[in-house]
Coordinates of C-alpha atoms and ligand atoms in Angstrom, one line a residue:
X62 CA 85.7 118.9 116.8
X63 CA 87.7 121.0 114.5
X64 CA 89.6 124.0 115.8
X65 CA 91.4 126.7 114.4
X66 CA 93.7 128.7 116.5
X67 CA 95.5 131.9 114.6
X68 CA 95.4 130.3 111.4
X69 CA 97.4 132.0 108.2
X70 CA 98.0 130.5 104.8
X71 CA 100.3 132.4 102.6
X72 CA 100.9 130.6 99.5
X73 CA 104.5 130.9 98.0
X74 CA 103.7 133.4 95.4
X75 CA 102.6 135.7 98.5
X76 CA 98.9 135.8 98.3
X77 CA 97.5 135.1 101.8
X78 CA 94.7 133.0 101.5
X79 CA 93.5 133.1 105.2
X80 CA 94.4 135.7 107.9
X81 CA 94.5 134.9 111.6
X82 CA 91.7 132.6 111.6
X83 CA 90.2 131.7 114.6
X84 CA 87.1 129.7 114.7
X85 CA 85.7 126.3 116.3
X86 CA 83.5 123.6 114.6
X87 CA 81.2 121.4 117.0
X88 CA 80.4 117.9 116.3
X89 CA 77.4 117.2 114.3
X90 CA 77.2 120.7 113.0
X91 CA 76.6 121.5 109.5
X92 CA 78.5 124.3 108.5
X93 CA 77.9 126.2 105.1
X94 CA 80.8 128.4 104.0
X95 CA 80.1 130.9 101.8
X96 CA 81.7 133.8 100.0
X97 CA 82.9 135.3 96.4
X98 CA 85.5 133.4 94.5
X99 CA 88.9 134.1 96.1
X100 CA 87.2 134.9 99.1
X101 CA 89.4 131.4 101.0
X102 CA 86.9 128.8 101.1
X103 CA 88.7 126.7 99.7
X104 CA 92.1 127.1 101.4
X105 CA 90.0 126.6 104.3
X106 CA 88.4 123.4 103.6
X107 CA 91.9 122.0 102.4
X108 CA 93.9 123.6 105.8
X109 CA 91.0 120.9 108.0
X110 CA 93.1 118.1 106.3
X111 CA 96.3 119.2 105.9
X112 CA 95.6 118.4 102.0
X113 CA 98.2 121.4 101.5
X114 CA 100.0 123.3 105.1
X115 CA 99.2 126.5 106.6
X116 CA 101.8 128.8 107.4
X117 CA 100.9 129.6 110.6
X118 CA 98.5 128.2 114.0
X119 CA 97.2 125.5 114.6
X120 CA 94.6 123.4 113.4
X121 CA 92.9 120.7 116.4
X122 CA 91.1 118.2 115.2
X123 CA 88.9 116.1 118.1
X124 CA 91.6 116.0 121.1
X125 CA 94.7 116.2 118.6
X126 CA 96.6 118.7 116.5
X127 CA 96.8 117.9 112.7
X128 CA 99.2 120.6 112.1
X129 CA 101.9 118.9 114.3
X130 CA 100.5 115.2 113.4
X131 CA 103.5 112.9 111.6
X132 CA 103.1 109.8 110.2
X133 CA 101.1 106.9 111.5
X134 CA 99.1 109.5 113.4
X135 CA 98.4 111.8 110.8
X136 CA 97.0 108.8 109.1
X137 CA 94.7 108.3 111.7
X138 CA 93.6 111.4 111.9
X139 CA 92.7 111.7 108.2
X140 CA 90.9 108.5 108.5
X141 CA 88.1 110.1 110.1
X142 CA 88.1 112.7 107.6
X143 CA 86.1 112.1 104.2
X144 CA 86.9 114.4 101.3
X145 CA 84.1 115.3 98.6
X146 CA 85.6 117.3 95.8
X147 CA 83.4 119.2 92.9
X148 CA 84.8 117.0 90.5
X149 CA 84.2 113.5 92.3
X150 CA 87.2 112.5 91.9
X151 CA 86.3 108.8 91.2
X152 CA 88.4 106.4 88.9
X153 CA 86.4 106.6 86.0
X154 CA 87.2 103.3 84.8
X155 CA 86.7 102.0 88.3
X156 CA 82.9 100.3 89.2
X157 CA 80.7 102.2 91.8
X158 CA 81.3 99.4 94.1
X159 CA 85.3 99.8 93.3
X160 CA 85.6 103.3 94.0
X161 CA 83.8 103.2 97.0
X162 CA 85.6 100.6 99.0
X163 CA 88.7 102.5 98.1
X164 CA 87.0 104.3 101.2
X165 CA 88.3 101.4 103.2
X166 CA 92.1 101.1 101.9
X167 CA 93.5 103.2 104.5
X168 CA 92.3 100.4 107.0
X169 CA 94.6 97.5 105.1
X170 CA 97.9 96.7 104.1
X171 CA 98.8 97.9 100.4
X172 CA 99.2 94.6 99.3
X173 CA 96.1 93.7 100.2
X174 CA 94.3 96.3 98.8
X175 CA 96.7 95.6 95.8
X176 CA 94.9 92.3 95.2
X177 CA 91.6 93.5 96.1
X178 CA 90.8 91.1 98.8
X179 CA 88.2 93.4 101.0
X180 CA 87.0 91.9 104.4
X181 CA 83.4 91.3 104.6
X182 CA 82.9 94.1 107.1
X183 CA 84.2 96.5 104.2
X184 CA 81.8 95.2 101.9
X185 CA 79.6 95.1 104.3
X186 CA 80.2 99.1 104.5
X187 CA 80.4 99.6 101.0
X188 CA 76.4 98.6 100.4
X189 CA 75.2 99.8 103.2
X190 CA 77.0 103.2 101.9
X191 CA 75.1 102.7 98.5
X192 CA 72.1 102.0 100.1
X193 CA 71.9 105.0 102.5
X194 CA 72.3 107.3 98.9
X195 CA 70.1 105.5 97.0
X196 CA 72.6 104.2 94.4
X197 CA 72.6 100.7 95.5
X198 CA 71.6 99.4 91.8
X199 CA 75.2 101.0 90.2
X200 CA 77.4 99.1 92.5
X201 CA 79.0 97.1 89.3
X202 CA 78.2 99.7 87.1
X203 CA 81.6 101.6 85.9
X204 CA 81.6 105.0 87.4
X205 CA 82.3 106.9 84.0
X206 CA 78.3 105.6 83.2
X207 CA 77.1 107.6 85.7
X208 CA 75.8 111.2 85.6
X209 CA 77.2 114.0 87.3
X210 CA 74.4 113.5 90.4
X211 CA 75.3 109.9 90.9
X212 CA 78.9 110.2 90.3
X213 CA 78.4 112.4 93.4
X214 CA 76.5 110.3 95.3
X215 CA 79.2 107.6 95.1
X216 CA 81.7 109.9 96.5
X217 CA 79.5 110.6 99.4
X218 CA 79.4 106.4 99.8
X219 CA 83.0 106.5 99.8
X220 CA 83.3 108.9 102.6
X221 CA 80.3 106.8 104.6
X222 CA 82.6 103.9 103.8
X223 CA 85.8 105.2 105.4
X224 CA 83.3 105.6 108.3
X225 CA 84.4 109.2 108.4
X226 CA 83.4 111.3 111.4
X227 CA 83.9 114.5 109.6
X228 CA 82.7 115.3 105.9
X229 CA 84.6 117.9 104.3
X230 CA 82.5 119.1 101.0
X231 CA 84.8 121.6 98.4
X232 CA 82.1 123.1 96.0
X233 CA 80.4 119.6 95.8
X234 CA 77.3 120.8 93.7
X235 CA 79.0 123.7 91.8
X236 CA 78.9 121.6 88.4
X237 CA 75.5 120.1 89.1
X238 CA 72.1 121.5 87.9
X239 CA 69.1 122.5 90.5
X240 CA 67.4 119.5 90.7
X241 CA 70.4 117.5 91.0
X242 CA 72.2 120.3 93.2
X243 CA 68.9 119.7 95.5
X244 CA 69.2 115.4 96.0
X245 CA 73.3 116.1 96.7
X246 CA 72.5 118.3 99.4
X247 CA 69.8 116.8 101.1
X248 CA 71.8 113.6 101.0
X249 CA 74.7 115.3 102.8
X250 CA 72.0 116.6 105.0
X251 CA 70.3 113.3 105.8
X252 CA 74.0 111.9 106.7
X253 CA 74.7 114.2 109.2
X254 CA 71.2 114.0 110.6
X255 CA 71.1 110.1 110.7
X256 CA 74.5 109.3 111.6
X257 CA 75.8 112.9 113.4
X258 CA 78.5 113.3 110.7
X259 CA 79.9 116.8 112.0
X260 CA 79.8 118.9 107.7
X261 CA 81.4 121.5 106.4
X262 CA 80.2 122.1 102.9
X263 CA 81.9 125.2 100.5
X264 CA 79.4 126.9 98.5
X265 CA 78.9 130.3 96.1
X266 CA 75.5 130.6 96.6
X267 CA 73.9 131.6 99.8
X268 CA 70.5 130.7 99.2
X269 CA 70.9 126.7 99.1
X270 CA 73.3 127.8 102.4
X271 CA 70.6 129.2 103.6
X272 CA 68.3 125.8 103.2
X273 CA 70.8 123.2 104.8
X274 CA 72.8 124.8 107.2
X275 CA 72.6 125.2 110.9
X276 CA 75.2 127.6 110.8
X277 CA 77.0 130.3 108.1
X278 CA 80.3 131.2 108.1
X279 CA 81.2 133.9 106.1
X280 CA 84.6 134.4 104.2
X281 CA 86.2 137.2 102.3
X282 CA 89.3 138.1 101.3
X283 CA 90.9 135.5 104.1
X284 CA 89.4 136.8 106.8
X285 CA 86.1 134.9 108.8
X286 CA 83.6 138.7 107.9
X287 CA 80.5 136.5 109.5
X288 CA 80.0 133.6 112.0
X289 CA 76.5 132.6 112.9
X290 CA 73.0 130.9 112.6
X291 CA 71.2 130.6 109.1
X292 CA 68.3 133.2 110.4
X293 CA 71.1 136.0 110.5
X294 CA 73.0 135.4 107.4
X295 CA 71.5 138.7 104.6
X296 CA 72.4 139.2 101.2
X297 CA 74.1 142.5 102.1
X298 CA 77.0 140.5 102.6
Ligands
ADP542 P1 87.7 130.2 97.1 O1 87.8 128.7 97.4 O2 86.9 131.0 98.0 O3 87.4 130.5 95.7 P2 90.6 130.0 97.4 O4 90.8 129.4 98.8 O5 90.7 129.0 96.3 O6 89.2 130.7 97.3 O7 91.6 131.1 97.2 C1 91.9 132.1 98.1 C2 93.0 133.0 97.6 O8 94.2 132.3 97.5 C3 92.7 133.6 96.2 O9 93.3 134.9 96.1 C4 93.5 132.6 95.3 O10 93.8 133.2 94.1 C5 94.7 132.2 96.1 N1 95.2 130.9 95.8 C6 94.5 129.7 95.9 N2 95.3 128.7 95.6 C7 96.5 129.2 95.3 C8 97.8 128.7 94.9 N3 98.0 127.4 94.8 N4 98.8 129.6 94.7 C9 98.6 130.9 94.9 N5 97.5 131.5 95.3 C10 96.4 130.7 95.5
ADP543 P1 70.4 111.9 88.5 O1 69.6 113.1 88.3 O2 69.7 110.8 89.2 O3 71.8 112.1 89.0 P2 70.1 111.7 85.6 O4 68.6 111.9 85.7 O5 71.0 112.8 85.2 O6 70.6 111.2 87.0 O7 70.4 110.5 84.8 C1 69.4 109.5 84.5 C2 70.1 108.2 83.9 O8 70.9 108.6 82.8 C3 71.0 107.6 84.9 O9 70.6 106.3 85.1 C4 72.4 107.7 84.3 O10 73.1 106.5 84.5 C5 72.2 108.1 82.9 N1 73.2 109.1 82.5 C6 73.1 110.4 82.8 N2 74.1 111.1 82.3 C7 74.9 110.2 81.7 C8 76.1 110.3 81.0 N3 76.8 111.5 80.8 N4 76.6 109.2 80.5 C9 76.0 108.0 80.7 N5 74.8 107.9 81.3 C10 74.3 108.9 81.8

C-alpha cells in the first residue's frame, strides 16, 4: 500500500532527515511511529504525501509512484490520502459541517466549491462522517467552539469524508490531555477496524503505541532502528 524504496530527505540547510529508508506498509495496518523529537517522524509522515519532496528513492503508493506523480495524477493519488495534523488545521471560523466537506472539494470544480453547492452524496458523506465520530450534534456549530478533542474529531470526519484510503496522523494527540488523547485514538482505531483504513499515526510516547498499534516502527536519527509487532517493541529503545 505504501512503499518506500531507498528513501533520503536532506533538507537545504543539510540536515538529513531520513537515510536510505526502506520499508513497506500493508493495507489496513495500523502503524505507530515512534521516536525522540528529531528522530524523522515527521519527515516521514510528510514524504507519504509528497506534502514537501524527498531527495532521493521512491515513494509507491498502491500500484503508483508519488514521487514521479505530476499533475492530474498526483491529485488522484492524494485523494485517497487524508491528512490529520496536531493542530487540526480546521478554519476556525468555518462550521463543523463546513470544514468537513472541504474533505470533498478535491472531487469538484473550484467554482463550485466557490459557491458551496455540495452534491447530496457529499453531504451525504459529511454526516455519516460526524456520525461515525460521535460529533454529529456540532455539525453547524463554528469549529473555533469546539475543544481541542472535538476539533480533532472533525478533522478525522474530514478525512472519512474525502473517503480516504489511507490516514496519515502527524502527532494528532500531542496537544490533547489523557482522557481526550484516549477517545482520539480509539476513534482512529475504530476507523481502521470498521472501514480497513490502512494508519499511520506519529507519536512521542510509546505506551499509547503500544495500546493501538498492530505494528511499531521505530525512528532515530533518520534511520528506521526498529520494525515490528507491538509485543516486541521495549523501552530500551
Ligand atoms: P520528528 O517529527 O521526529 O520530531 P522531524 O521529521 O521534524 O522529526 O525532523 C527530523 C530532522 O530534520 C530534525 O533534525 C529536524 O531538526 C530536521 N528538520 C525538520 N524540518 C526541517 C526543515 N524544514 N529544515 C531543516 N531541518 C529540518
Ligand atoms: P471533549 O473531551 O469531548 O473533547 P470537553 O469535555 O473538553 O470535550 O468539552 C466539553 C464541552 O465544552 C464541549 O461541548 C465543548 O464544546 C466545550 N468546550 C470545551 N473547550 C472549549 C473552548 N476552548 N471553547 C469553547 N467551548 C469549549
Amino acid at each position: 500500500m505504501i512503499e518506500f524504496q531507498n528513501v533520503s530527505k536532506v533538507y537545504p540547510n543539510g540536515t538529513q532527515g531520513l537515510k536510505d529508508i526502506n520499508v513497506t506498509i500493508n493495507k489496513g495496518e495500523f502503524v505507530v511511529i515512534v521516536g525522540l523529537s528529531g528522530a524523522g517522524k515527521s519527515t516521514f509522515l510528510r514524504s507519504i504525501n509528497r506534502l514537501h519532496e524527498i531527495s532521493t528513492g521512491n515513494i509507491v503508493i498502491g500500484d503508483q509512484s508519488i514521487t514521479e506523480a505530476r499533475g492530474s495524477e498526483l491529485r488522484k493519488i492524494r485523494r485517497d490520502i487524508g491528512m490529520i495534523f496536531q493542530n487540526f488545521n480546521l478554519v476556525k471560523r468555518s462550521t463543523v459541517l463546513r470544514n468537513v466537506l472541504s474533505g470533498r472539494v478535491g472531487y469538484h470544480s473550484t467554482l463550485r466549491t466557490l459557491l458551496g453547492m455540495f452534491p447530496r452524496k457529499d453531504m451525504e458523506l459529511a454526516f455519516d462522517a460526524l456520525k461515525r465520530v460521535n460529533i454529529l450534534e456540532k455539525a453547524y456549530t463554528r469549529s473555533d467552539q469546539l475543544s481541542g478533542g472535538q476539533q480533532q474529531r472533525v478533522s478525522i470526519a474530514r478525512a472519512l469524508a474525502q473517503e480516504a484510503k489511507i490516514i496519515l496522523a502527524d502527532e494528532p494527540v500531542a496537544s490533547l490531555d489523557p482522557l481526550t488523547t484516549k477517545q482520539v485514538m480509539d476513534d482512529l482505531k475504530k476507523i481502521n477496524q470498521e472501514l480497513g483504513i490502512t494508519t499511520v499515526v506519529n507519536l512521542h510516547f510509546i505506551d499509547i503505541a503500544r495500546q493501538y498499534a498492530t505494528r511499531i516502527i521505530g525512528l532515530q536519527a533518520g534511520e528506521i532502528v526498529f520494525d515490528g509487532p507491538v509485543e516486541e517493541a521495549t523501552d530500551e529503545r
